[in-house]
Coordinates of C-alpha atoms in Angstrom, one line a residue:
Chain A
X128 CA -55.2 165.3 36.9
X129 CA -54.8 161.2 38.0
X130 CA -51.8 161.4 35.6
X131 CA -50.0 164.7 36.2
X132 CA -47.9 163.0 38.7
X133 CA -46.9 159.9 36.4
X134 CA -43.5 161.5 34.8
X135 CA -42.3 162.4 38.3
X136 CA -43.3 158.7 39.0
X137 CA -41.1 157.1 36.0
X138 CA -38.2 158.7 37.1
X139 CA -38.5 157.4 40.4
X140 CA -38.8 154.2 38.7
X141 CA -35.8 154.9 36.9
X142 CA -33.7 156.1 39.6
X143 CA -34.6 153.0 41.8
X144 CA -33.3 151.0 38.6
X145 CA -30.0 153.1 38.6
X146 CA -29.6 152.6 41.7
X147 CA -29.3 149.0 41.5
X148 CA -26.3 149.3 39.3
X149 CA -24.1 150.8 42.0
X150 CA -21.2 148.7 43.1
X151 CA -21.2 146.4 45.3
X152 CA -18.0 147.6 47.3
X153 CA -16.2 150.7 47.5
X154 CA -13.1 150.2 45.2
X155 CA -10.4 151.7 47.8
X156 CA -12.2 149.3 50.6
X157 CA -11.4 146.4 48.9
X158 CA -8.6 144.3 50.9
X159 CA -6.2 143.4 48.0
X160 CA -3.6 141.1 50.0
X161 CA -4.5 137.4 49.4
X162 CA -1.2 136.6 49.7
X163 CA 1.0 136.9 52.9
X164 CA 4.6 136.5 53.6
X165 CA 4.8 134.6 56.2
X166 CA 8.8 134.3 56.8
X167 CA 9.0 138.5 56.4
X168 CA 6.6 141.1 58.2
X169 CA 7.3 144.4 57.4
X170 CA 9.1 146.5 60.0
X171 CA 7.2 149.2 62.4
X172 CA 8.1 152.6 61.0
X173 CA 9.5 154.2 64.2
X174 CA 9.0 157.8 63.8
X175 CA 12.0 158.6 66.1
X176 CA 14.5 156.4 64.5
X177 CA 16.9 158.3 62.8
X178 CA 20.2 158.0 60.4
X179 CA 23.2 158.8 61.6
X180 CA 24.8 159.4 58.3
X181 CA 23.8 161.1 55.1
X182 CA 25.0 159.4 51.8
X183 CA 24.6 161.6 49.5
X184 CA 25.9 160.0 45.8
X185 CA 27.7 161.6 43.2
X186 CA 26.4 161.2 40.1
X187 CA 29.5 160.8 37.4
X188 CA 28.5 161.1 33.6
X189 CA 30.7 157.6 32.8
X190 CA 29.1 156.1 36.1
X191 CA 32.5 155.0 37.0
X192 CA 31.6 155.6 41.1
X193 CA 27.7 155.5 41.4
X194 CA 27.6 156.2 45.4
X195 CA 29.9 158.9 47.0
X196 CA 29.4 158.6 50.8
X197 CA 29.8 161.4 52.7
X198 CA 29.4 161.0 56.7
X199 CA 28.1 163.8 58.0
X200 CA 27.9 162.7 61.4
X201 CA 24.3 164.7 62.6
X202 CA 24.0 166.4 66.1
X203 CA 23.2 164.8 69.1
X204 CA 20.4 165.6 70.7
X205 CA 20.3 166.9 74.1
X206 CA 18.3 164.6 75.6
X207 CA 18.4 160.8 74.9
X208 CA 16.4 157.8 77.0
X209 CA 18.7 155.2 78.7
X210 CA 19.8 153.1 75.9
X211 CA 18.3 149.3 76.1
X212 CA 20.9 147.0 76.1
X213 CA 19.6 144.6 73.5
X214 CA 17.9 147.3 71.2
X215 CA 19.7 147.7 67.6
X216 CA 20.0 151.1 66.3
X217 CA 18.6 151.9 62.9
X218 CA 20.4 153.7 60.9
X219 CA 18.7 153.5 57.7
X220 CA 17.4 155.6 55.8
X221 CA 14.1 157.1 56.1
X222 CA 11.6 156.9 53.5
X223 CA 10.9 160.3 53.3
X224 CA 14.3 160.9 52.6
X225 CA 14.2 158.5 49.5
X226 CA 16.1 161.1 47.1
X227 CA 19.1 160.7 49.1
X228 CA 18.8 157.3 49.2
X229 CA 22.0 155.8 47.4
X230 CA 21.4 154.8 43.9
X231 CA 22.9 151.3 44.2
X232 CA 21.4 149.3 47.0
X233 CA 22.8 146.5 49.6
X234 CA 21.2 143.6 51.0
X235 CA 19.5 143.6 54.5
X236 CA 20.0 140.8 56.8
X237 CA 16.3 139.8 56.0
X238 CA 16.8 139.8 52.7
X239 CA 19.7 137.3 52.6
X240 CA 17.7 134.9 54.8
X241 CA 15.2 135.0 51.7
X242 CA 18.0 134.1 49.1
X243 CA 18.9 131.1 51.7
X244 CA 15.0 130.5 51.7
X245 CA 15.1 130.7 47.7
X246 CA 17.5 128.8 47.2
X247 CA 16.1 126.0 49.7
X248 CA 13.0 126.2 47.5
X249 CA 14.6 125.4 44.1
X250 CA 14.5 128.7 43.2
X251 CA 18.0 129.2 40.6
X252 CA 20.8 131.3 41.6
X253 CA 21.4 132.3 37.9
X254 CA 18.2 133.9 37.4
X255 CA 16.7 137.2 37.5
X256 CA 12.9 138.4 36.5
X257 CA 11.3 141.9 35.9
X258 CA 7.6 142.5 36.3
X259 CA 7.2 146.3 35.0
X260 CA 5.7 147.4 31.7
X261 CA 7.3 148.8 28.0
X262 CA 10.3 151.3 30.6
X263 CA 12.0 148.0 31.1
X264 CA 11.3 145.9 27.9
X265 CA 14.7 144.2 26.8
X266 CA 14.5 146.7 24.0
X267 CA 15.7 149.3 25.7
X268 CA 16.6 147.9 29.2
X269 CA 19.4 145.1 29.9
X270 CA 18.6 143.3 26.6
X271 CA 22.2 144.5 25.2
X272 CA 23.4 142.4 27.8
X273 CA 22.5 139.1 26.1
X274 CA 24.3 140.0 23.0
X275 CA 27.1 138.0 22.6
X276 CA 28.9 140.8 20.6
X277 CA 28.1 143.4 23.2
X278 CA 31.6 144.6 24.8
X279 CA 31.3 146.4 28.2
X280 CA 33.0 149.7 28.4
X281 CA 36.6 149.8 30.1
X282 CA 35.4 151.2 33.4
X283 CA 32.6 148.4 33.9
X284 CA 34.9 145.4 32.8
X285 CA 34.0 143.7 36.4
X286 CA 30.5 143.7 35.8
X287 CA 31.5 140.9 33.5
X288 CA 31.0 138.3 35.9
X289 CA 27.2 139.2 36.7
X290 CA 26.4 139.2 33.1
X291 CA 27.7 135.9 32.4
X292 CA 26.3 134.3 35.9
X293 CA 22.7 135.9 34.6
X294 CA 22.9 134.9 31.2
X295 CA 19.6 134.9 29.6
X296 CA 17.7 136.8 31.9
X297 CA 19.2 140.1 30.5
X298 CA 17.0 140.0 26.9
X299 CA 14.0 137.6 28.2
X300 CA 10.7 139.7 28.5
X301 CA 9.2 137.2 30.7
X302 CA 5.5 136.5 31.3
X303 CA 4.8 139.4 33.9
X304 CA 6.5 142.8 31.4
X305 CA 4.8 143.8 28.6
X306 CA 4.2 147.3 27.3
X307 CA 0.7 149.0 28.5
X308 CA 1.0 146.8 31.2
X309 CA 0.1 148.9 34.6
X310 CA -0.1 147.0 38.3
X311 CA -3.4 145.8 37.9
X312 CA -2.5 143.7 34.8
X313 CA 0.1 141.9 36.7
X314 CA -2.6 140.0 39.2
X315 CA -5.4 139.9 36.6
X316 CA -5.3 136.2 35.2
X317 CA -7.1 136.7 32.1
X318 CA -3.7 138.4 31.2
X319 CA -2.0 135.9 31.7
X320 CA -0.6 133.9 29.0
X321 CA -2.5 130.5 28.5
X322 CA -0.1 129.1 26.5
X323 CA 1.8 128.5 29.4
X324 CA 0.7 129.4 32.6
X325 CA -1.6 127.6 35.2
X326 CA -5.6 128.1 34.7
X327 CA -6.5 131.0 37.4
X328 CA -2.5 131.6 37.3
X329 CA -2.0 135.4 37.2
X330 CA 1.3 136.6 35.2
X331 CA 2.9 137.1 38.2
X332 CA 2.4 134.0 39.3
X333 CA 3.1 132.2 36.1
X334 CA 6.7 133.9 35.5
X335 CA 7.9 133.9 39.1
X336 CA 6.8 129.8 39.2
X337 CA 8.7 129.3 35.5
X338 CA 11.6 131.3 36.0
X339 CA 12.2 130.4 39.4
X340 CA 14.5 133.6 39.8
X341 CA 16.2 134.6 42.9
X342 CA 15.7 138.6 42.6
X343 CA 12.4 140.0 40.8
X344 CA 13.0 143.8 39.7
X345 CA 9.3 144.6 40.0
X346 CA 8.7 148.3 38.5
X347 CA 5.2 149.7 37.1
X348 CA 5.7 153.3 36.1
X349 CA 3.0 153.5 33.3
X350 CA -0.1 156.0 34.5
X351 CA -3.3 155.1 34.3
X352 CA -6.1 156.7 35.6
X353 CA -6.9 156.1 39.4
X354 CA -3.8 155.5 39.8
X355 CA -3.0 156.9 43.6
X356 CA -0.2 156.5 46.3
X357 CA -2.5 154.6 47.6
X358 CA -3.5 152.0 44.7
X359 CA 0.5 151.8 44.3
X360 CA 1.2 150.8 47.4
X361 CA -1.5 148.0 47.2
X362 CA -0.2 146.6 44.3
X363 CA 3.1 146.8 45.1
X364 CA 2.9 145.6 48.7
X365 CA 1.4 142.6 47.2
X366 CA 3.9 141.9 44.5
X367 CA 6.4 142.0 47.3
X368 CA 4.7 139.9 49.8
X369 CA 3.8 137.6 47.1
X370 CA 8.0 137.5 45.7
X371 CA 9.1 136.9 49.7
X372 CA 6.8 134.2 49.9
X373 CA 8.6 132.4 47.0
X374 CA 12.1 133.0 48.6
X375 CA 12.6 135.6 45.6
X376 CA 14.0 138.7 46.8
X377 CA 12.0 141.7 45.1
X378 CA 14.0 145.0 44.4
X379 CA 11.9 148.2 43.8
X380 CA 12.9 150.9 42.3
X381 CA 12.2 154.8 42.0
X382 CA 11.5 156.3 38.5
X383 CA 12.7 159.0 36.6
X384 CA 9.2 160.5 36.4
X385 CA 6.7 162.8 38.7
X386 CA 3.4 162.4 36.8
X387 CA 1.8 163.2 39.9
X388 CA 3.2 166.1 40.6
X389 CA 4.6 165.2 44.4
X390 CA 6.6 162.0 43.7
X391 CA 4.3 160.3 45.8
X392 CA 4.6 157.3 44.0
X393 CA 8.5 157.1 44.8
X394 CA 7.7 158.0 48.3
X395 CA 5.7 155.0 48.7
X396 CA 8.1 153.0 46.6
X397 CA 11.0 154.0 49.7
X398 CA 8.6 153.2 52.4
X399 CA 7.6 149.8 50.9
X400 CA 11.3 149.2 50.8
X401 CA 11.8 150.4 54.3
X402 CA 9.3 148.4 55.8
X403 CA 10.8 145.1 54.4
X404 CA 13.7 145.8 54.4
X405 CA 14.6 145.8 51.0
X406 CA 16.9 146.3 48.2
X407 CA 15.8 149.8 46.4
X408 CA 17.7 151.1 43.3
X409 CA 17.3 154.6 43.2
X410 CA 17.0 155.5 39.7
X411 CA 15.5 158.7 40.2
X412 CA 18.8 159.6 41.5
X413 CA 20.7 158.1 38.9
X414 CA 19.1 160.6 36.1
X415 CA 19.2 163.6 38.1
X416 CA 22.7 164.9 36.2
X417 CA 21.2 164.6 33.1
X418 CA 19.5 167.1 31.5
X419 CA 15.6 167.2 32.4
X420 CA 16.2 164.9 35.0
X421 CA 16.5 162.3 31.9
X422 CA 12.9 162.8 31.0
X423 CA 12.3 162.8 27.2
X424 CA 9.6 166.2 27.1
X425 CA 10.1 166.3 23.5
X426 CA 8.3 163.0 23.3
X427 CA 5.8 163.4 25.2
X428 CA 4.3 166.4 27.2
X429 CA 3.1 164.4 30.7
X430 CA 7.0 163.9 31.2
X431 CA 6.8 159.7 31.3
X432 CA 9.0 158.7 28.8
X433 CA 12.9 158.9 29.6
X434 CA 16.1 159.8 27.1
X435 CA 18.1 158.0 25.3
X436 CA 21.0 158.7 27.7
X437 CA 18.6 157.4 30.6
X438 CA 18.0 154.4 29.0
X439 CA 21.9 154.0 29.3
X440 CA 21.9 154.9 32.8
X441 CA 18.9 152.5 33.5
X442 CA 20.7 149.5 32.1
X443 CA 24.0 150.0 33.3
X444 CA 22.6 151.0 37.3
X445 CA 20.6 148.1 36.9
X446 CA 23.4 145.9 36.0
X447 CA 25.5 147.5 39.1
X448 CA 23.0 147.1 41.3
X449 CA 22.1 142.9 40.0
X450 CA 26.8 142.8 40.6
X451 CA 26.4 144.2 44.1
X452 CA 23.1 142.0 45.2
X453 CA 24.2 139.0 44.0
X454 CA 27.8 139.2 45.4
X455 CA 27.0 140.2 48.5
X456 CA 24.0 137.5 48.7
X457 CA 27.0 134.9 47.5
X458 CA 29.5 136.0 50.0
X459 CA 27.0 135.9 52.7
X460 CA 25.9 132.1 51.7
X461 CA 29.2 130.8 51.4
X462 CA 30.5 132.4 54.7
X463 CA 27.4 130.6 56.2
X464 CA 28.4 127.4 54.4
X465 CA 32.4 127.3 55.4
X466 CA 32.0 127.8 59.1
Chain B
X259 CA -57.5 169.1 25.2
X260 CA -57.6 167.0 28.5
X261 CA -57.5 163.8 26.3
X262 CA -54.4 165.1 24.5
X263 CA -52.9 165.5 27.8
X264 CA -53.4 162.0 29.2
X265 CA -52.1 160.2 26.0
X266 CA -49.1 162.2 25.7
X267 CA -48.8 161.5 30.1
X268 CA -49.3 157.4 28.7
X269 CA -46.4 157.7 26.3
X270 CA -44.3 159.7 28.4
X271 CA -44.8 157.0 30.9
X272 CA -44.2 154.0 28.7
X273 CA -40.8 155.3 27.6
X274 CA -39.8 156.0 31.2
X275 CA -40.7 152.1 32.0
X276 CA -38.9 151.4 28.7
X277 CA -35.9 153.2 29.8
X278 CA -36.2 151.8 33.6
X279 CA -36.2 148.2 32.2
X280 CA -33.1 148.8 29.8
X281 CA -31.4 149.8 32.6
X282 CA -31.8 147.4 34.8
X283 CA -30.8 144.4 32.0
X284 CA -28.2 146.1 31.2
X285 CA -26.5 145.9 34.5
X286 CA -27.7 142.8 36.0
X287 CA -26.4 139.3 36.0
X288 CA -26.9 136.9 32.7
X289 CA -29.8 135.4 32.9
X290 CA -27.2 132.1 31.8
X291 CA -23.9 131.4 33.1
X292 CA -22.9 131.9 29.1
X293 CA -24.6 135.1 29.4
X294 CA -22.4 136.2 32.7
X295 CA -19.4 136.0 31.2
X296 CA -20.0 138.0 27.5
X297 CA -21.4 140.6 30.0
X298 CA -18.2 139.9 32.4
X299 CA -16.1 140.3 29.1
X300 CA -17.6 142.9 27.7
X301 CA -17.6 145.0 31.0
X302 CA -13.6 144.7 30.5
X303 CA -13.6 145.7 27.4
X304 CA -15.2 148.8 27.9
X305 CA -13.2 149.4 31.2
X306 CA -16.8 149.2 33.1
X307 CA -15.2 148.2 36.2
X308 CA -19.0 148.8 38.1
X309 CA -20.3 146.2 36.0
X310 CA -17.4 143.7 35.6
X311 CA -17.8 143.5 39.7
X312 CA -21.5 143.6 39.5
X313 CA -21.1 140.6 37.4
X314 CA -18.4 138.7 40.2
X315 CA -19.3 136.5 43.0
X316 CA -18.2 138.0 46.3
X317 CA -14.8 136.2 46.5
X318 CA -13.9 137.4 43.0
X319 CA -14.8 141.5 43.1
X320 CA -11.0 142.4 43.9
X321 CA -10.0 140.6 40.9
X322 CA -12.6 142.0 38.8
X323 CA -11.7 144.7 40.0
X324 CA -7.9 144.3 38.5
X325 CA -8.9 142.7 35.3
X326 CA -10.7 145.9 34.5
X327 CA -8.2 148.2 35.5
X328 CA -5.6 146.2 33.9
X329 CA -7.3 147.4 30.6
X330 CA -7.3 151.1 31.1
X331 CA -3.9 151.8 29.3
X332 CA -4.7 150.1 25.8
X333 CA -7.4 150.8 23.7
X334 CA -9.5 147.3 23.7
X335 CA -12.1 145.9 21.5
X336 CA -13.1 142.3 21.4
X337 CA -14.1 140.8 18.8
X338 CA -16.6 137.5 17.6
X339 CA -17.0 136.4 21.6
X340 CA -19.4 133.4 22.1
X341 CA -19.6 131.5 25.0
X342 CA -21.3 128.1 26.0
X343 CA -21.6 125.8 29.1
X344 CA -19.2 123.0 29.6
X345 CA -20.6 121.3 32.5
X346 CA -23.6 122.9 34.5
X347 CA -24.8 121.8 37.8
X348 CA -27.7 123.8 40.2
X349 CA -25.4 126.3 41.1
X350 CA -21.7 125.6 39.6
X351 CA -21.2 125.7 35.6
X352 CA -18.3 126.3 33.8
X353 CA -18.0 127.6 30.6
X354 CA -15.4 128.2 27.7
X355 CA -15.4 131.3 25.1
X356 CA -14.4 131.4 21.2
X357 CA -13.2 135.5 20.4
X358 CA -10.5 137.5 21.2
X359 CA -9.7 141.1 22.9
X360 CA -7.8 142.9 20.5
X361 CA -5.7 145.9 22.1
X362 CA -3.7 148.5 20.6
X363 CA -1.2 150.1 22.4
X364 CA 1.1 152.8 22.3
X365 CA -1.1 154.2 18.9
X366 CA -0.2 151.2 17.0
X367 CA 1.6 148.1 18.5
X368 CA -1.5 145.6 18.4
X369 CA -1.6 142.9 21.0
X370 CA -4.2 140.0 21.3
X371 CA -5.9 137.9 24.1
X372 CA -7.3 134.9 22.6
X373 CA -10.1 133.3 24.5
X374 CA -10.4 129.5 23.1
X375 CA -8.9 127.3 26.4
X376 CA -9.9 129.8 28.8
X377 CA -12.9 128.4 31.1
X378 CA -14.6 131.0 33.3
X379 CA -15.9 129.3 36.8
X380 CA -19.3 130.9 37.2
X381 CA -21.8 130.4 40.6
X382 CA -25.0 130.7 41.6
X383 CA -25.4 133.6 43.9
X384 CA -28.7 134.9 45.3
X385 CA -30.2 133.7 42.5
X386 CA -28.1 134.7 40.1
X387 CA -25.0 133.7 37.6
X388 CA -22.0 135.4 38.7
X389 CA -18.5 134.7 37.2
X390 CA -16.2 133.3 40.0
X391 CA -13.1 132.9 38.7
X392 CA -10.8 130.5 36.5
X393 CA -10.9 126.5 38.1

């Protein structure tokens, strides 16, 4: 009878046990940024602040003209508040508007203070980095760039320039792009290579202090599980901090995909870029001419790799996008430095 | 019949204790800062991310946090892993590991992690060995 109660008793024990293996923190409560910016704090997202314009691009199959504007000027409203004399209008666009969001991006105001700051730093001019996993391996993303018997087609002939200025970071993986790399493997130093990187140095650390680039194209598309809006925003929030702190300027990018079924992931992407103001290359938008959206379903059947044609389009975007940045970062620098 | 009974109670009971004890060495702390870190790697390998930060130090549970995660795309063994002290104090060692994590990727492109020259930081945390990061 003393001993009819003793299995009830030995799962109590047990469960006491178990319970002693729960975690210590919630994951999702964790505060992931170590690492703040100080010369850029993101922008207030002002819920009333409105485009005035639409630009909606025109996607051409030989990518001749990547951004068609087309200024539709939008309604007044009828009632206004008295205009503050010192206030700036903000015209840009809205992150929930991110699919109209032209394909090739310019360069805030912000962002050319952080090429000056780069450049202050030591940071070289010449140099460009990628942080992402195997969608932007030199494989099948820039690396024909490098190749001294690669001739651009006819219509891109003034893209020459960029190419020759960036020589070298076209086909160079880096130390922060691998393939099955996701977000997390980015910051975790174990991952990092030892060969060459700092003890406790995580790959993005180690590549953005090696290469000492002025622009980091930082884009994770592979899935893994957990993977939220959320946990993407963490990461990525932190990348860019991390990139501004270093004078680098980072450009995000959309992606061709919508694993999770609401292109929440882009959504975030545009709203990072929109509260720091920064350069976002809208590939999603790039691929939407070609057929399924330039998703490869005959490779796979989650819709995450992209066609050979969208590999194309990637690189040559990309490239576009690297011309207009660096151009416009030039100009502004030198206008600064003649007056 | 009643004697039956209370023997087969006994052994119920001994396996539940059994059980109980396996599972709470199985998610504790090493009982060495060597120990701490094959369970630290071995949580990683096997994507345990509950363990991995069970096994950090307070300042290092984000990371552990990534470390694991950061293995969730690749199929990941690791292979051979011994670890021994370096230097030890009352509450700081530091200790260095011989194995690899072998990943495969993609069904078939193979990567590896080699763990000679890595030195894990581990501490002394309410009483325990908890890895702490890389000094």
């Amino acid at each position: 009878m003393r001993l009819k109660f003793l299995p009830l008793l030995s799962f109590a024990i047990i469960g006491f046990a178990l319970s002693s293996c729960s975690i210590k923190n919630e994951v999702n409560n964790l505060d992931p940024a170590k690492t703040i910016a100080e010369s850029i704090t993101p922008e207030e997202t002002d819920p009333t602040s409105k485009h005035t314009e639409t630009n909606i691009p025109e996607i051409q199959a030989t990518l001749n003209e990547t951004v068609q504007e087309n200024n539709d000027e939008t309604i007044a409203p009828t009632f206004t508040a008295p205009p503050e004399p010192t206030a700036t209008v903000d015209n840009r666009y809205l992150p929930e508007e991110w699919q109209s969001w032209p394909i090739i991006p310019t360069l805030s105001p912000a962002m050319i203070e952080i090429y000056q700051l780069g450049i202050d730093l030591g940071n070289n001019p010449d140099a460009f980095s990628k942080v992402g996993d195997c969608q932007i391996i030199p494989e099948v993303f820039l690396g024909l760039y490098d190749d001294v018997n690669y001739v651009l087609p006819e219509n891109m002939k003034q893209l020459q320039e960029t190419i020759d200025h960036f020589s070298g970071s076209f086909a160079r993986e880096g130390l922060a792009l691998k393939g099955g790399f996701v977000f997390p493997t980015v910051f975790s130093p174990l991952r990092a290579d030892s060969s060459v990187c700092d003890p406790g140095e995580t790959p993005l650390e180690c590549e953005l202090r090696i290469h000492q680039p002025t622009f980091v194209l930082i884009s994770m598309e592979f899935r893994y599980e957990g993977r939220t809006a959320e946990i993407h925003e963490k990461y990525l929030r932190q990348a860019v901090e991390y990139a501004l702190s270093r004078g680098i300027i980072p450009i995000v990018a959309t992606k061709a995909d919508n694993f999770e079924g609401d292109h929440s992931l882009n959504r975030m992407t545009a709203q990072i870029a929109y509260d720091y103001d920064l350069p976002l290359w809208n590939y999603w938008l790039a691929v939407q001419f070609l057929p399924g959206h330039g998703v490869d379903w005959e490779r796979d059947s989650y819709g995450f790799h992209v066609t050979p044609d969208a590999w194309l389009v990637r690189s040559q975007t990309f490239l576009k996008t690297l011309d207009s940045l660096w151009k416009e970062a030039r100009e502004a620098i030198e206008g600064v430095n003649s007056n | 019949m009643n004697c039956r009974r209370q023997i087969t109670n006994r052994i119920v009971l001994l396996i539940m204790i059994l059980l109980g004890t396996l599972s709470i060495s199985s998610c504790s702390a090493g009982s060495s800062p060597a120990a701490t870190i094959e369970n630290y790697l071995l949580a990683l390998a096997e994507v345990d991310e509950i363990s991995a930060v069970n096994l950090s130090c307070a300042d290092w549970e984000e990371q552990a946090l990534a470390e694991s995660a950061s293995f969730k795309t690749v199929e990941v063994t690791l292979e051979d892993v011994e670890c021994q002290i370096d230097s030890e104090s009352s509450d700081l060692s530091f200790v260095s590991c011989n194995g690899k994590f072998v990943f495969s990727y993609d069904a078939g492109e193979e990567q590896e992690l080699v763990l000679n020259g890595r030195v894990f930081k581990v501490i002394k945390e309410a009483s325990e060995w908890l890895m702490c990061g890389y000094p």
